[in-house]
PDB file of C-alpha atoms and ligand atoms in Angstrom:
ATOM      1  CA  MET A  14      23.524  35.988 -45.016  1.00 89.00           C
ATOM      2  CA  HIS A  15      25.312  33.769 -42.671  1.00 94.00           C
ATOM      3  CA  LEU A  16      28.844  32.736 -41.708  1.00 97.00           C
ATOM      4  CA  GLN A  17      29.637  29.117 -40.712  1.00 98.00           C
ATOM      5  CA  CYS A  18      32.045  29.574 -37.877  1.00 98.00           C
ATOM      6  CA  GLY A  19      33.155  25.917 -36.938  1.00 98.00           C
ATOM      7  CA  ILE A  20      30.190  24.376 -35.202  1.00 98.00           C
ATOM      8  CA  HIS A  21      28.560  27.775 -34.861  1.00 98.00           C
ATOM      9  CA  LYS A  22      26.584  29.513 -37.399  1.00 97.00           C
ATOM     10  CA  LEU A  23      26.352  33.166 -37.255  1.00 97.00           C
ATOM     11  CA  GLU A  24      23.567  35.015 -39.013  1.00 96.00           C
ATOM     12  CA  LEU A  25      24.443  38.586 -40.432  1.00 95.00           C
ATOM     13  CA  SER A  26      22.491  41.651 -41.238  1.00 73.00           C
ATOM     14  CA  SER A  27      21.858  41.233 -44.985  1.00 56.00           C
ATOM     15  CA  ALA A  28      18.850  42.945 -46.248  1.00 52.00           C
ATOM     16  CA  ASN A  29      18.294  44.117 -42.539  1.00 55.00           C
ATOM     17  CA  ASN A  30      15.975  43.344 -39.756  1.00 66.00           C
ATOM     18  CA  THR A  31      18.888  41.679 -37.907  1.00 79.00           C
ATOM     19  CA  LEU A  32      21.105  43.348 -35.188  1.00 93.00           C
ATOM     20  CA  PRO A  33      24.800  43.622 -35.756  1.00 97.00           C
ATOM     21  CA  LYS A  34      26.507  41.098 -34.033  1.00 98.00           C
ATOM     22  CA  ILE A  35      28.704  41.954 -31.087  1.00 98.00           C
ATOM     23  CA  MET A  36      32.203  40.552 -30.530  1.00 98.00           C
ATOM     24  CA  GLY A  37      33.455  41.320 -26.912  1.00 98.00           C
ATOM     25  CA  ILE A  38      36.986  41.884 -26.418  1.00 97.00           C
ATOM     26  CA  LEU A  39      39.335  39.484 -24.111  1.00 97.00           C
ATOM     27  CA  ASN A  40      42.771  40.723 -24.186  1.00 95.00           C
ATOM     28  CA  ILE A  41      44.700  38.392 -22.051  1.00 95.00           C
ATOM     29  CA  THR A  42      48.111  40.366 -22.504  1.00 92.00           C
ATOM     30  CA  PRO A  43      49.820  40.963 -19.233  1.00 88.00           C
ATOM     31  CA  ASP A  44      50.081  44.618 -19.987  1.00 77.00           C
ATOM     32  CA  SER A  45      46.119  45.292 -20.570  1.00 67.00           C
ATOM     33  CA  PHE A  46      44.792  48.030 -18.958  1.00 61.00           C
ATOM     34  CA  SER A  47      41.550  48.969 -20.916  1.00 58.00           C
ATOM     35  CA  ASP A  48      39.416  46.019 -21.418  1.00 62.00           C
ATOM     36  CA  GLY A  49      37.761  45.558 -18.034  1.00 52.00           C
ATOM     37  CA  GLY A  50      40.229  43.272 -16.633  1.00 63.00           C
ATOM     38  CA  ASN A  51      43.422  42.293 -16.242  1.00 85.00           C
ATOM     39  CA  TYR A  52      43.619  38.411 -15.904  1.00 94.00           C
ATOM     40  CA  TYR A  53      46.793  38.168 -14.263  1.00 92.00           C
ATOM     41  CA  GLN A  54      47.570  36.704 -10.440  1.00 90.00           C
ATOM     42  CA  ALA A  55      51.240  36.457  -9.376  1.00 88.00           C
ATOM     43  CA  GLY A  56      52.451  37.065 -12.992  1.00 87.00           C
ATOM     44  CA  LYS A  57      50.130  34.109 -14.038  1.00 91.00           C
ATOM     45  CA  LEU A  58      47.362  33.829 -16.518  1.00 94.00           C
ATOM     46  CA  SER A  59      44.446  32.972 -14.547  1.00 95.00           C
ATOM     47  CA  LEU A  60      41.623  30.938 -16.623  1.00 97.00           C
ATOM     48  CA  ASP A  61      39.143  31.225 -14.126  1.00 97.00           C
ATOM     49  CA  LEU A  62      39.507  35.163 -14.185  1.00 96.00           C
ATOM     50  CA  VAL A  63      39.334  34.756 -18.125  1.00 97.00           C
ATOM     51  CA  LEU A  64      36.458  32.624 -17.725  1.00 98.00           C
ATOM     52  CA  ARG A  65      34.093  34.602 -15.458  1.00 97.00           C
ATOM     53  CA  ARG A  66      34.807  37.618 -17.994  1.00 97.00           C
ATOM     54  CA  ALA A  67      33.820  35.800 -20.872  1.00 98.00           C
ATOM     55  CA  GLU A  68      31.069  34.282 -19.223  1.00 98.00           C
ATOM     56  CA  LEU A  69      29.765  37.903 -18.154  1.00 98.00           C
ATOM     57  CA  MET A  70      30.131  39.432 -21.632  1.00 98.00           C
ATOM     58  CA  LEU A  71      28.277  36.193 -22.891  1.00 98.00           C
ATOM     59  CA  GLY A  72      25.290  37.100 -20.788  1.00 98.00           C
ATOM     60  CA  GLU A  73      25.089  40.669 -21.466  1.00 98.00           C
ATOM     61  CA  GLY A  74      24.765  39.658 -25.138  1.00 98.00           C
ATOM     62  CA  ALA A  75      27.890  39.039 -27.001  1.00 98.00           C
ATOM     63  CA  ASP A  76      27.910  36.740 -29.972  1.00 98.00           C
ATOM     64  CA  ILE A  77      31.761  36.208 -30.095  1.00 98.00           C
ATOM     65  CA  ILE A  78      34.411  36.470 -28.043  1.00 98.00           C
ATOM     66  CA  ASP A  79      37.821  37.960 -29.209  1.00 98.00           C
ATOM     67  CA  VAL A  80      40.627  36.459 -27.689  1.00 98.00           C
ATOM     68  CA  GLY A  81      44.017  38.144 -28.120  1.00 96.00           C
ATOM     69  CA  GLY A  82      47.338  37.654 -26.733  1.00 94.00           C
ATOM     70  CA  GLU A  83      49.756  40.228 -28.498  1.00 92.00           C
ATOM     71  CA  SER A  84      49.304  43.801 -28.062  1.00 88.00           C
ATOM     72  CA  THR A  85      49.571  46.340 -31.041  1.00 85.00           C
ATOM     73  CA  ARG A  86      49.903  49.080 -28.912  1.00 83.00           C
ATOM     74  CA  PRO A  87      52.783  51.376 -29.884  1.00 80.00           C
ATOM     75  CA  GLY A  88      55.649  50.177 -27.618  1.00 81.00           C
ATOM     76  CA  ALA A  89      54.192  47.073 -26.213  1.00 82.00           C
ATOM     77  CA  ALA A  90      56.646  44.168 -25.914  1.00 82.00           C
ATOM     78  CA  SER A  91      56.764  41.548 -29.027  1.00 87.00           C
ATOM     79  CA  VAL A  92      55.500  37.955 -28.022  1.00 92.00           C
ATOM     80  CA  SER A  93      57.598  35.054 -29.566  1.00 95.00           C
ATOM     81  CA  GLU A  94      55.246  32.241 -31.546  1.00 96.00           C
ATOM     82  CA  GLN A  95      55.812  29.904 -28.189  1.00 97.00           C
ATOM     83  CA  GLN A  96      54.469  32.604 -25.729  1.00 96.00           C
ATOM     84  CA  GLU A  97      51.353  33.384 -27.882  1.00 97.00           C
ATOM     85  CA  LEU A  98      50.724  30.187 -28.204  1.00 98.00           C
ATOM     86  CA  ASP A  99      51.064  29.313 -24.466  1.00 96.00           C
ATOM     87  CA  ARG A 100      48.845  32.459 -23.741  1.00 96.00           C
ATOM     88  CA  VAL A 101      46.110  31.811 -26.130  1.00 98.00           C
ATOM     89  CA  ILE A 102      45.573  28.351 -26.832  1.00 98.00           C
ATOM     90  CA  PRO A 103      44.377  27.418 -23.353  1.00 98.00           C
ATOM     91  CA  VAL A 104      41.758  30.137 -23.316  1.00 98.00           C
ATOM     92  CA  VAL A 105      40.565  29.235 -26.470  1.00 98.00           C
ATOM     93  CA  GLU A 106      40.441  25.543 -25.435  1.00 98.00           C
ATOM     94  CA  ALA A 107      38.289  26.727 -21.926  1.00 98.00           C
ATOM     95  CA  LEU A 108      36.096  29.144 -23.646  1.00 98.00           C
ATOM     96  CA  VAL A 109      34.910  26.263 -26.142  1.00 98.00           C
ATOM     97  CA  GLN A 110      34.714  23.619 -23.740  1.00 98.00           C
ATOM     98  CA  LYS A 111      33.212  25.195 -20.523  1.00 98.00           C
ATOM     99  CA  LEU A 112      30.838  27.838 -22.101  1.00 98.00           C
ATOM    100  CA  GLY A 113      30.581  26.745 -25.584  1.00 98.00           C
ATOM    101  CA  ALA A 114      31.408  30.221 -26.937  1.00 98.00           C
ATOM    102  CA  LEU A 115      31.968  31.388 -30.507  1.00 98.00           C
ATOM    103  CA  VAL A 116      35.551  32.173 -30.264  1.00 98.00           C
ATOM    104  CA  SER A 117      37.521  34.445 -32.488  1.00 98.00           C
ATOM    105  CA  VAL A 118      41.259  34.474 -32.140  1.00 98.00           C
ATOM    106  CA  ASP A 119      42.863  37.720 -32.659  1.00 98.00           C
ATOM    107  CA  THR A 120      46.408  36.743 -34.268  1.00 98.00           C
ATOM    108  CA  SER A 121      48.601  37.133 -37.137  1.00 98.00           C
ATOM    109  CA  THR A 122      50.743  34.266 -36.496  1.00 98.00           C
ATOM    110  CA  ALA A 123      50.177  31.147 -38.430  1.00 98.00           C
ATOM    111  CA  ALA A 124      50.825  28.334 -35.830  1.00 98.00           C
ATOM    112  CA  VAL A 125      48.495  30.054 -33.415  1.00 98.00           C
ATOM    113  CA  MET A 126      45.713  30.121 -36.579  1.00 98.00           C
ATOM    114  CA  TRP A 127      46.146  26.613 -36.651  1.00 98.00           C
ATOM    115  CA  GLU A 128      46.120  25.313 -33.046  1.00 98.00           C
ATOM    116  CA  SER A 129      43.019  27.451 -31.899  1.00 98.00           C
ATOM    117  CA  ALA A 130      41.250  26.296 -34.826  1.00 98.00           C
ATOM    118  CA  ARG A 131      41.993  22.736 -33.612  1.00 98.00           C
ATOM    119  CA  ARG A 132      40.749  23.686 -30.233  1.00 98.00           C
ATOM    120  CA  GLY A 133      37.373  24.762 -31.651  1.00 98.00           C
ATOM    121  CA  ALA A 134      37.474  28.182 -32.234  1.00 98.00           C
ATOM    122  CA  GLY A 135      35.242  29.758 -35.040  1.00 98.00           C
ATOM    123  CA  MET A 136      37.040  32.880 -36.841  1.00 98.00           C
ATOM    124  CA  ILE A 137      40.364  34.152 -37.143  1.00 98.00           C
ATOM    125  CA  ASN A 138      40.755  38.096 -36.675  1.00 98.00           C
ATOM    126  CA  ASP A 139      43.636  39.153 -38.261  1.00 98.00           C
ATOM    127  CA  VAL A 140      44.809  43.038 -37.873  1.00 98.00           C
ATOM    128  CA  ARG A 141      47.636  41.999 -40.469  1.00 98.00           C
ATOM    129  CA  ALA A 142      45.429  40.944 -42.887  1.00 98.00           C
ATOM    130  CA  LEU A 143      47.323  37.579 -43.181  1.00 98.00           C
ATOM    131  CA  GLN A 144      50.579  38.774 -44.465  1.00 98.00           C
ATOM    132  CA  ARG A 145      52.598  37.373 -41.941  1.00 97.00           C
ATOM    133  CA  GLU A 146      54.927  33.940 -42.964  1.00 96.00           C
ATOM    134  CA  GLY A 147      52.589  31.159 -43.304  1.00 98.00           C
ATOM    135  CA  ALA A 148      49.035  32.931 -42.429  1.00 98.00           C
ATOM    136  CA  LEU A 149      47.590  32.776 -45.677  1.00 98.00           C
ATOM    137  CA  GLU A 150      48.125  28.850 -45.692  1.00 98.00           C
ATOM    138  CA  ALA A 151      47.471  28.217 -42.290  1.00 98.00           C
ATOM    139  CA  ALA A 152      43.908  30.229 -42.160  1.00 98.00           C
ATOM    140  CA  ALA A 153      42.909  28.500 -45.593  1.00 98.00           C
ATOM    141  CA  ASN A 154      43.544  25.535 -43.802  1.00 98.00           C
ATOM    142  CA  THR A 155      41.732  25.987 -40.860  1.00 98.00           C
ATOM    143  CA  GLY A 156      38.631  26.441 -43.074  1.00 98.00           C
ATOM    144  CA  LEU A 157      37.055  29.084 -40.946  1.00 98.00           C
ATOM    145  CA  PRO A 158      36.284  32.922 -41.668  1.00 98.00           C
ATOM    146  CA  VAL A 159      38.901  35.226 -41.418  1.00 98.00           C
ATOM    147  CA  CYS A 160      38.614  38.914 -40.761  1.00 99.00           C
ATOM    148  CA  LEU A 161      41.054  41.309 -43.049  1.00 99.00           C
ATOM    149  CA  MET A 162      41.938  44.411 -41.244  1.00 98.00           C
ATOM    150  CA  HIS A 163      43.368  47.563 -43.091  1.00 98.00           C
ATOM    151  CA  MET A 164      46.423  48.703 -41.256  1.00 98.00           C
ATOM    152  CA  GLN A 165      48.918  51.478 -42.434  1.00 97.00           C
ATOM    153  CA  GLY A 166      52.432  50.700 -41.535  1.00 92.00           C
ATOM    154  CA  GLN A 167      53.566  48.654 -38.287  1.00 90.00           C
ATOM    155  CA  PRO A 168      52.180  49.038 -34.868  1.00 91.00           C
ATOM    156  CA  ASP A 169      55.518  51.105 -33.281  1.00 89.00           C
ATOM    157  CA  SER A 170      55.162  53.849 -36.030  1.00 90.00           C
ATOM    158  CA  MET A 171      52.190  53.625 -37.501  1.00 89.00           C
ATOM    159  CA  GLN A 172      50.470  56.828 -36.117  1.00 90.00           C
ATOM    160  CA  ASN A 173      53.565  58.842 -36.924  1.00 91.00           C
ATOM    161  CA  ALA A 174      52.081  61.137 -39.668  1.00 87.00           C
ATOM    162  CA  PRO A 175      49.573  58.534 -41.936  1.00 93.00           C
ATOM    163  CA  GLU A 176      49.195  59.864 -45.175  1.00 94.00           C
ATOM    164  CA  TYR A 177      46.657  58.614 -47.693  1.00 97.00           C
ATOM    165  CA  MET A 178      45.486  59.824 -51.349  1.00 95.00           C
ATOM    166  CA  ASP A 179      41.942  58.806 -50.247  1.00 98.00           C
ATOM    167  CA  VAL A 180      41.498  57.049 -47.160  1.00 98.00           C
ATOM    168  CA  VAL A 181      38.558  55.176 -48.439  1.00 98.00           C
ATOM    169  CA  LYS A 182      39.656  54.506 -51.740  1.00 98.00           C
ATOM    170  CA  ASP A 183      43.153  53.430 -50.253  1.00 98.00           C
ATOM    171  CA  VAL A 184      41.483  51.378 -47.512  1.00 98.00           C
ATOM    172  CA  CYS A 185      39.169  49.660 -50.211  1.00 98.00           C
ATOM    173  CA  GLU A 186      41.800  48.714 -52.374  1.00 98.00           C
ATOM    174  CA  PHE A 187      44.108  47.270 -49.903  1.00 98.00           C
ATOM    175  CA  LEU A 188      41.188  44.831 -48.747  1.00 98.00           C
ATOM    176  CA  CYS A 189      40.110  44.338 -52.340  1.00 98.00           C
ATOM    177  CA  ALA A 190      43.923  43.294 -52.974  1.00 98.00           C
ATOM    178  CA  ARG A 191      44.044  40.556 -49.906  1.00 98.00           C
ATOM    179  CA  MET A 192      40.646  39.321 -50.681  1.00 98.00           C
ATOM    180  CA  MET A 193      42.368  38.542 -53.980  1.00 98.00           C
ATOM    181  CA  ALA A 194      45.086  36.776 -52.118  1.00 98.00           C
ATOM    182  CA  CYS A 195      43.074  34.939 -50.163  1.00 98.00           C
ATOM    183  CA  VAL A 196      40.940  33.627 -53.134  1.00 98.00           C
ATOM    184  CA  THR A 197      44.179  32.806 -54.810  1.00 98.00           C
ATOM    185  CA  ALA A 198      45.456  31.066 -51.643  1.00 98.00           C
ATOM    186  CA  GLY A 199      41.852  29.024 -51.140  1.00 98.00           C
ATOM    187  CA  ILE A 200      39.704  31.019 -48.640  1.00 98.00           C
ATOM    188  CA  PRO A 201      36.870  31.889 -50.685  1.00 98.00           C
ATOM    189  CA  LYS A 202      34.882  35.013 -50.312  1.00 98.00           C
ATOM    190  CA  GLU A 203      31.778  33.455 -48.439  1.00 98.00           C
ATOM    191  CA  ARG A 204      34.438  33.138 -45.627  1.00 98.00           C
ATOM    192  CA  ILE A 205      35.839  37.029 -45.658  1.00 98.00           C
ATOM    193  CA  LEU A 206      35.158  39.932 -43.573  1.00 98.00           C
ATOM    194  CA  LEU A 207      36.676  43.220 -44.066  1.00 98.00           C
ATOM    195  CA  ASP A 208      37.443  45.980 -41.593  1.00 99.00           C
ATOM    196  CA  PRO A 209      38.885  49.491 -42.368  1.00 98.00           C
ATOM    197  CA  GLY A 210      41.161  49.210 -39.039  1.00 98.00           C
ATOM    198  CA  PHE A 211      40.189  52.258 -37.063  1.00 98.00           C
ATOM    199  CA  GLY A 212      42.915  54.017 -35.261  1.00 97.00           C
ATOM    200  CA  PHE A 213      45.793  51.633 -37.235  1.00 98.00           C
ATOM    201  CA  GLY A 214      47.577  54.615 -39.132  1.00 97.00           C
ATOM    202  CA  LYS A 215      45.246  56.875 -38.989  1.00 98.00           C
ATOM    203  CA  THR A 216      44.292  60.639 -38.034  1.00 98.00           C
ATOM    204  CA  LEU A 217      41.145  61.594 -36.619  1.00 98.00           C
ATOM    205  CA  ALA A 218      40.207  62.860 -39.920  1.00 98.00           C
ATOM    206  CA  HIS A 219      40.816  59.668 -41.790  1.00 98.00           C
ATOM    207  CA  ASN A 220      38.752  57.654 -39.284  1.00 98.00           C
ATOM    208  CA  LEU A 221      35.710  59.860 -39.959  1.00 98.00           C
ATOM    209  CA  ALA A 222      36.009  59.416 -43.519  1.00 98.00           C
ATOM    210  CA  LEU A 223      35.858  55.850 -42.844  1.00 98.00           C
ATOM    211  CA  LEU A 224      33.078  55.936 -40.731  1.00 98.00           C
ATOM    212  CA  ALA A 225      30.837  58.414 -42.511  1.00 98.00           C
ATOM    213  CA  ARG A 226      31.695  56.268 -45.820  1.00 98.00           C
ATOM    214  CA  LEU A 227      31.249  53.152 -44.437  1.00 98.00           C
ATOM    215  CA  PRO A 228      28.677  52.514 -47.043  1.00 98.00           C
ATOM    216  CA  GLU A 229      31.715  52.333 -49.806  1.00 98.00           C
ATOM    217  CA  LEU A 230      33.105  49.504 -47.928  1.00 98.00           C
ATOM    218  CA  VAL A 231      29.762  47.726 -47.521  1.00 98.00           C
ATOM    219  CA  ALA A 232      29.580  47.983 -51.198  1.00 98.00           C
ATOM    220  CA  LEU A 233      32.485  45.614 -51.428  1.00 98.00           C
ATOM    221  CA  GLY A 234      29.753  42.841 -50.746  1.00 97.00           C
ATOM    222  CA  GLN A 235      31.538  41.322 -47.928  1.00 98.00           C
ATOM    223  CA  PRO A 236      30.387  41.378 -43.769  1.00 98.00           C
ATOM    224  CA  ILE A 237      32.306  44.627 -42.281  1.00 98.00           C
ATOM    225  CA  LEU A 238      33.623  44.431 -38.790  1.00 98.00           C
ATOM    226  CA  VAL A 239      34.442  47.687 -36.863  1.00 98.00           C
ATOM    227  CA  GLY A 240      36.487  48.068 -33.931  1.00 98.00           C
ATOM    228  CA  LEU A 241      36.028  51.456 -32.257  1.00 98.00           C
ATOM    229  CA  SER A 242      35.476  51.177 -28.719  1.00 98.00           C
ATOM    230  CA  ARG A 243      37.524  53.489 -26.593  1.00 97.00           C
ATOM    231  CA  LYS A 244      39.930  54.059 -29.281  1.00 98.00           C
ATOM    232  CA  SER A 245      41.956  57.034 -29.025  1.00 97.00           C
ATOM    233  CA  MET A 246      40.080  59.089 -32.107  1.00 98.00           C
ATOM    234  CA  LEU A 247      37.484  59.480 -28.988  1.00 98.00           C
ATOM    235  CA  GLY A 248      40.342  60.985 -26.644  1.00 98.00           C
ATOM    236  CA  HIS A 249      41.000  63.675 -29.481  1.00 98.00           C
ATOM    237  CA  MET A 250      37.509  64.284 -30.234  1.00 98.00           C
ATOM    238  CA  LEU A 251      36.550  64.687 -26.526  1.00 98.00           C
ATOM    239  CA  ASN A 252      39.721  64.772 -24.423  1.00 98.00           C
ATOM    240  CA  ARG A 253      38.636  62.062 -22.343  1.00 98.00           C
ATOM    241  CA  ASN A 254      40.581  59.338 -20.750  1.00 96.00           C
ATOM    242  CA  VAL A 255      40.072  55.536 -22.217  1.00 95.00           C
ATOM    243  CA  GLU A 256      37.962  54.730 -19.270  1.00 95.00           C
ATOM    244  CA  ASP A 257      35.738  57.695 -20.138  1.00 97.00           C
ATOM    245  CA  ARG A 258      34.733  56.828 -23.467  1.00 98.00           C
ATOM    246  CA  LEU A 259      31.809  54.569 -23.070  1.00 98.00           C
ATOM    247  CA  PRO A 260      28.937  57.675 -24.087  1.00 98.00           C
ATOM    248  CA  GLY A 261      31.235  58.346 -27.397  1.00 98.00           C
ATOM    249  CA  SER A 262      32.072  54.514 -27.901  1.00 98.00           C
ATOM    250  CA  LEU A 263      28.121  53.905 -28.095  1.00 98.00           C
ATOM    251  CA  VAL A 264      27.692  56.817 -30.638  1.00 98.00           C
ATOM    252  CA  LEU A 265      30.386  55.483 -33.223  1.00 98.00           C
ATOM    253  CA  ALA A 266      29.012  51.899 -32.705  1.00 98.00           C
ATOM    254  CA  LEU A 267      25.401  53.175 -33.494  1.00 98.00           C
ATOM    255  CA  SER A 268      26.686  54.845 -36.416  1.00 98.00           C
ATOM    256  CA  ALA A 269      28.601  52.080 -37.735  1.00 98.00           C
ATOM    257  CA  ALA A 270      25.511  50.052 -37.460  1.00 97.00           C
ATOM    258  CA  GLU A 271      23.500  52.483 -39.050  1.00 97.00           C
ATOM    259  CA  ARG A 272      25.939  52.621 -41.472  1.00 97.00           C
ATOM    260  CA  GLY A 273      25.545  48.767 -42.398  1.00 97.00           C
ATOM    261  CA  ALA A 274      28.372  47.131 -40.222  1.00 98.00           C
ATOM    262  CA  ALA A 275      27.662  43.587 -39.340  1.00 98.00           C
ATOM    263  CA  ILE A 276      29.633  42.692 -36.502  1.00 98.00           C
ATOM    264  CA  ILE A 277      31.022  45.605 -33.866  1.00 98.00           C
ATOM    265  CA  ARG A 278      34.096  44.765 -31.609  1.00 98.00           C
ATOM    266  CA  VAL A 279      33.628  45.933 -28.107  1.00 98.00           C
ATOM    267  CA  HIS A 280      34.644  46.319 -24.687  1.00 97.00           C
ATOM    268  CA  ASP A 281      31.447  47.160 -23.084  1.00 98.00           C
ATOM    269  CA  VAL A 282      28.885  44.863 -24.222  1.00 98.00           C
ATOM    270  CA  MET A 283      25.833  45.454 -22.555  1.00 98.00           C
ATOM    271  CA  ALA A 284      25.894  48.982 -23.016  1.00 98.00           C
ATOM    272  CA  THR A 285      26.458  48.325 -26.738  1.00 98.00           C
ATOM    273  CA  SER A 286      24.007  45.881 -26.693  1.00 98.00           C
ATOM    274  CA  ASP A 287      21.315  48.114 -25.286  1.00 98.00           C
ATOM    275  CA  ALA A 288      22.302  50.621 -27.655  1.00 98.00           C
ATOM    276  CA  LEU A 289      21.737  48.938 -30.577  1.00 97.00           C
ATOM    277  CA  ARG A 290      18.363  46.860 -29.493  1.00 97.00           C
ATOM    278  CA  VAL A 291      16.639  50.504 -28.935  1.00 97.00           C
ATOM    279  CA  ALA A 292      18.134  51.811 -32.107  1.00 96.00           C
ATOM    280  CA  ASN A 293      16.870  48.902 -33.701  1.00 94.00           C
ATOM    281  CA  ALA A 294      13.190  49.005 -32.439  1.00 94.00           C
ATOM    282  CA  ILE A 295      12.954  52.843 -33.775  1.00 94.00           C
ATOM    283  CA  LYS A 296      14.102  51.231 -37.240  1.00 91.00           C
ATOM    284  CA  ASN A 297      11.643  48.824 -37.747  1.00 90.00           C
ATOM    285  CA  TYR A 298       8.713  50.869 -36.259  1.00 90.00           C
ATOM    286  CA  LEU A 299       8.148  52.094 -39.702  1.00 80.00           C
ATOM    287  CA  ILE A 300       8.618  48.884 -41.633  1.00 69.00           C
TER     288      ILE A 300
HETATM  289  C1  8Y4 B 421      41.689  51.389 -25.746  1.00 61.58           C
HETATM  290  C2  8Y4 B 421      41.178  50.294 -25.959  1.00 61.58           C
HETATM  291  C3  8Y4 B 421      42.079  51.938 -26.663  1.00 61.58           C
HETATM  292  C4  8Y4 B 421      41.446  49.468 -27.112  1.00 61.58           C
HETATM  293  C5  8Y4 B 421      42.142  51.531 -27.753  1.00 61.58           C
HETATM  294  C6  8Y4 B 421      42.203  50.281 -27.986  1.00 61.58           C
HETATM  295  C7  8Y4 B 421      40.720  45.998 -33.619  1.00 61.58           C
HETATM  296  C8  8Y4 B 421      41.200  44.757 -33.913  1.00 61.58           C
HETATM  297  C9  8Y4 B 421      42.328  45.660 -32.248  1.00 61.58           C
HETATM  298  C10 8Y4 B 421      40.088  46.747 -34.751  1.00 61.58           C
HETATM  299  C11 8Y4 B 421      39.420  44.428 -35.658  1.00 61.58           C
HETATM  300  C12 8Y4 B 421      42.314  48.375 -29.731  1.00 61.58           C
HETATM  301  C13 8Y4 B 421      42.576  43.284 -32.685  1.00 61.58           C
HETATM  302  C14 8Y4 B 421      43.184  47.955 -30.606  1.00 61.58           C
HETATM  303  N1  8Y4 B 421      41.261  46.734 -32.960  1.00 61.58           N
HETATM  304  N2  8Y4 B 421      40.825  43.767 -34.578  1.00 61.58           N
HETATM  305  N3  8Y4 B 421      41.981  44.547 -32.965  1.00 61.58           N
HETATM  306  N4  8Y4 B 421      39.547  45.657 -35.673  1.00 61.58           N
HETATM  307  N5  8Y4 B 421      39.437  43.405 -36.360  1.00 61.58           N
HETATM  308  N6  8Y4 B 421      42.581  49.448 -28.921  1.00 61.58           N
HETATM  309  O1  8Y4 B 421      39.423  48.086 -35.063  1.00 61.58           O
HETATM  310  O2  8Y4 B 421      40.993  47.727 -29.427  1.00 61.58           O
HETATM  311  S1  8Y4 B 421      43.217  46.014 -31.138  1.00 61.58           S
END
């Protein structure tokens, strides 16, 4: 199975033999502390620093660079549409023009989707699954693949006692409903990826259930994207600070890959790429 991402063609692991693709995280919010860099100098976003980080990740094996200008961390400052545009668009343009990168834009804002696509972005990654005003229509008009992610509640309150009947079933039902909304809006299934949204309105037990039972999401028939890197589920399991979660993150990435994830969103590209390649060598030995 392949995804047409603007000018880039992304070959995804279907009947196996191909490695999951790696999406490298490029968080360009000023309050970012956890993705290997803060790209601000004297309060201004430095395109040079951003490009250097993206180039490093591409050299380490990233297939996609995920650019985000809005923080979903509880308590994070909200950004206006104009702020988000000012932050994200120059970065998308630079990554496309200077590095020829396949850029995914982490946004829920219709105008950011549209302007990013105009500048050559290849994918839309929306943690709100195109539920904001105008987002479905904007995403449809770009012609780009979209990743629909599940979140229970809103970023500010989502971790206050999240509840489900059956978390895996509930997440599957939500994602199916959003997929149907997309199809109705003119986004064909061939352009849709699904993501259970690890950490977004979920307890540790919910996150573990979603990972252990990832094959149930894979069975929906769409490529599955997962973001597990350095997340608080590791803090809960290991009692480690965010900078000490790489070993745990690698096990989560590998586990998701074994269960059929097609794209893995990570901070640590080289380490994840090595882990996936070693696992793949073992898997292919017996075939
Ligand atoms: C340390 C570093 C601890 C980062 C937590 C975090 C996902 C996503 C995010 C995801 C998709 C994050 C934008 C949260 N997570 N997009 N975005 N899937 N598709 N937290 O899981 O990385 S931001």
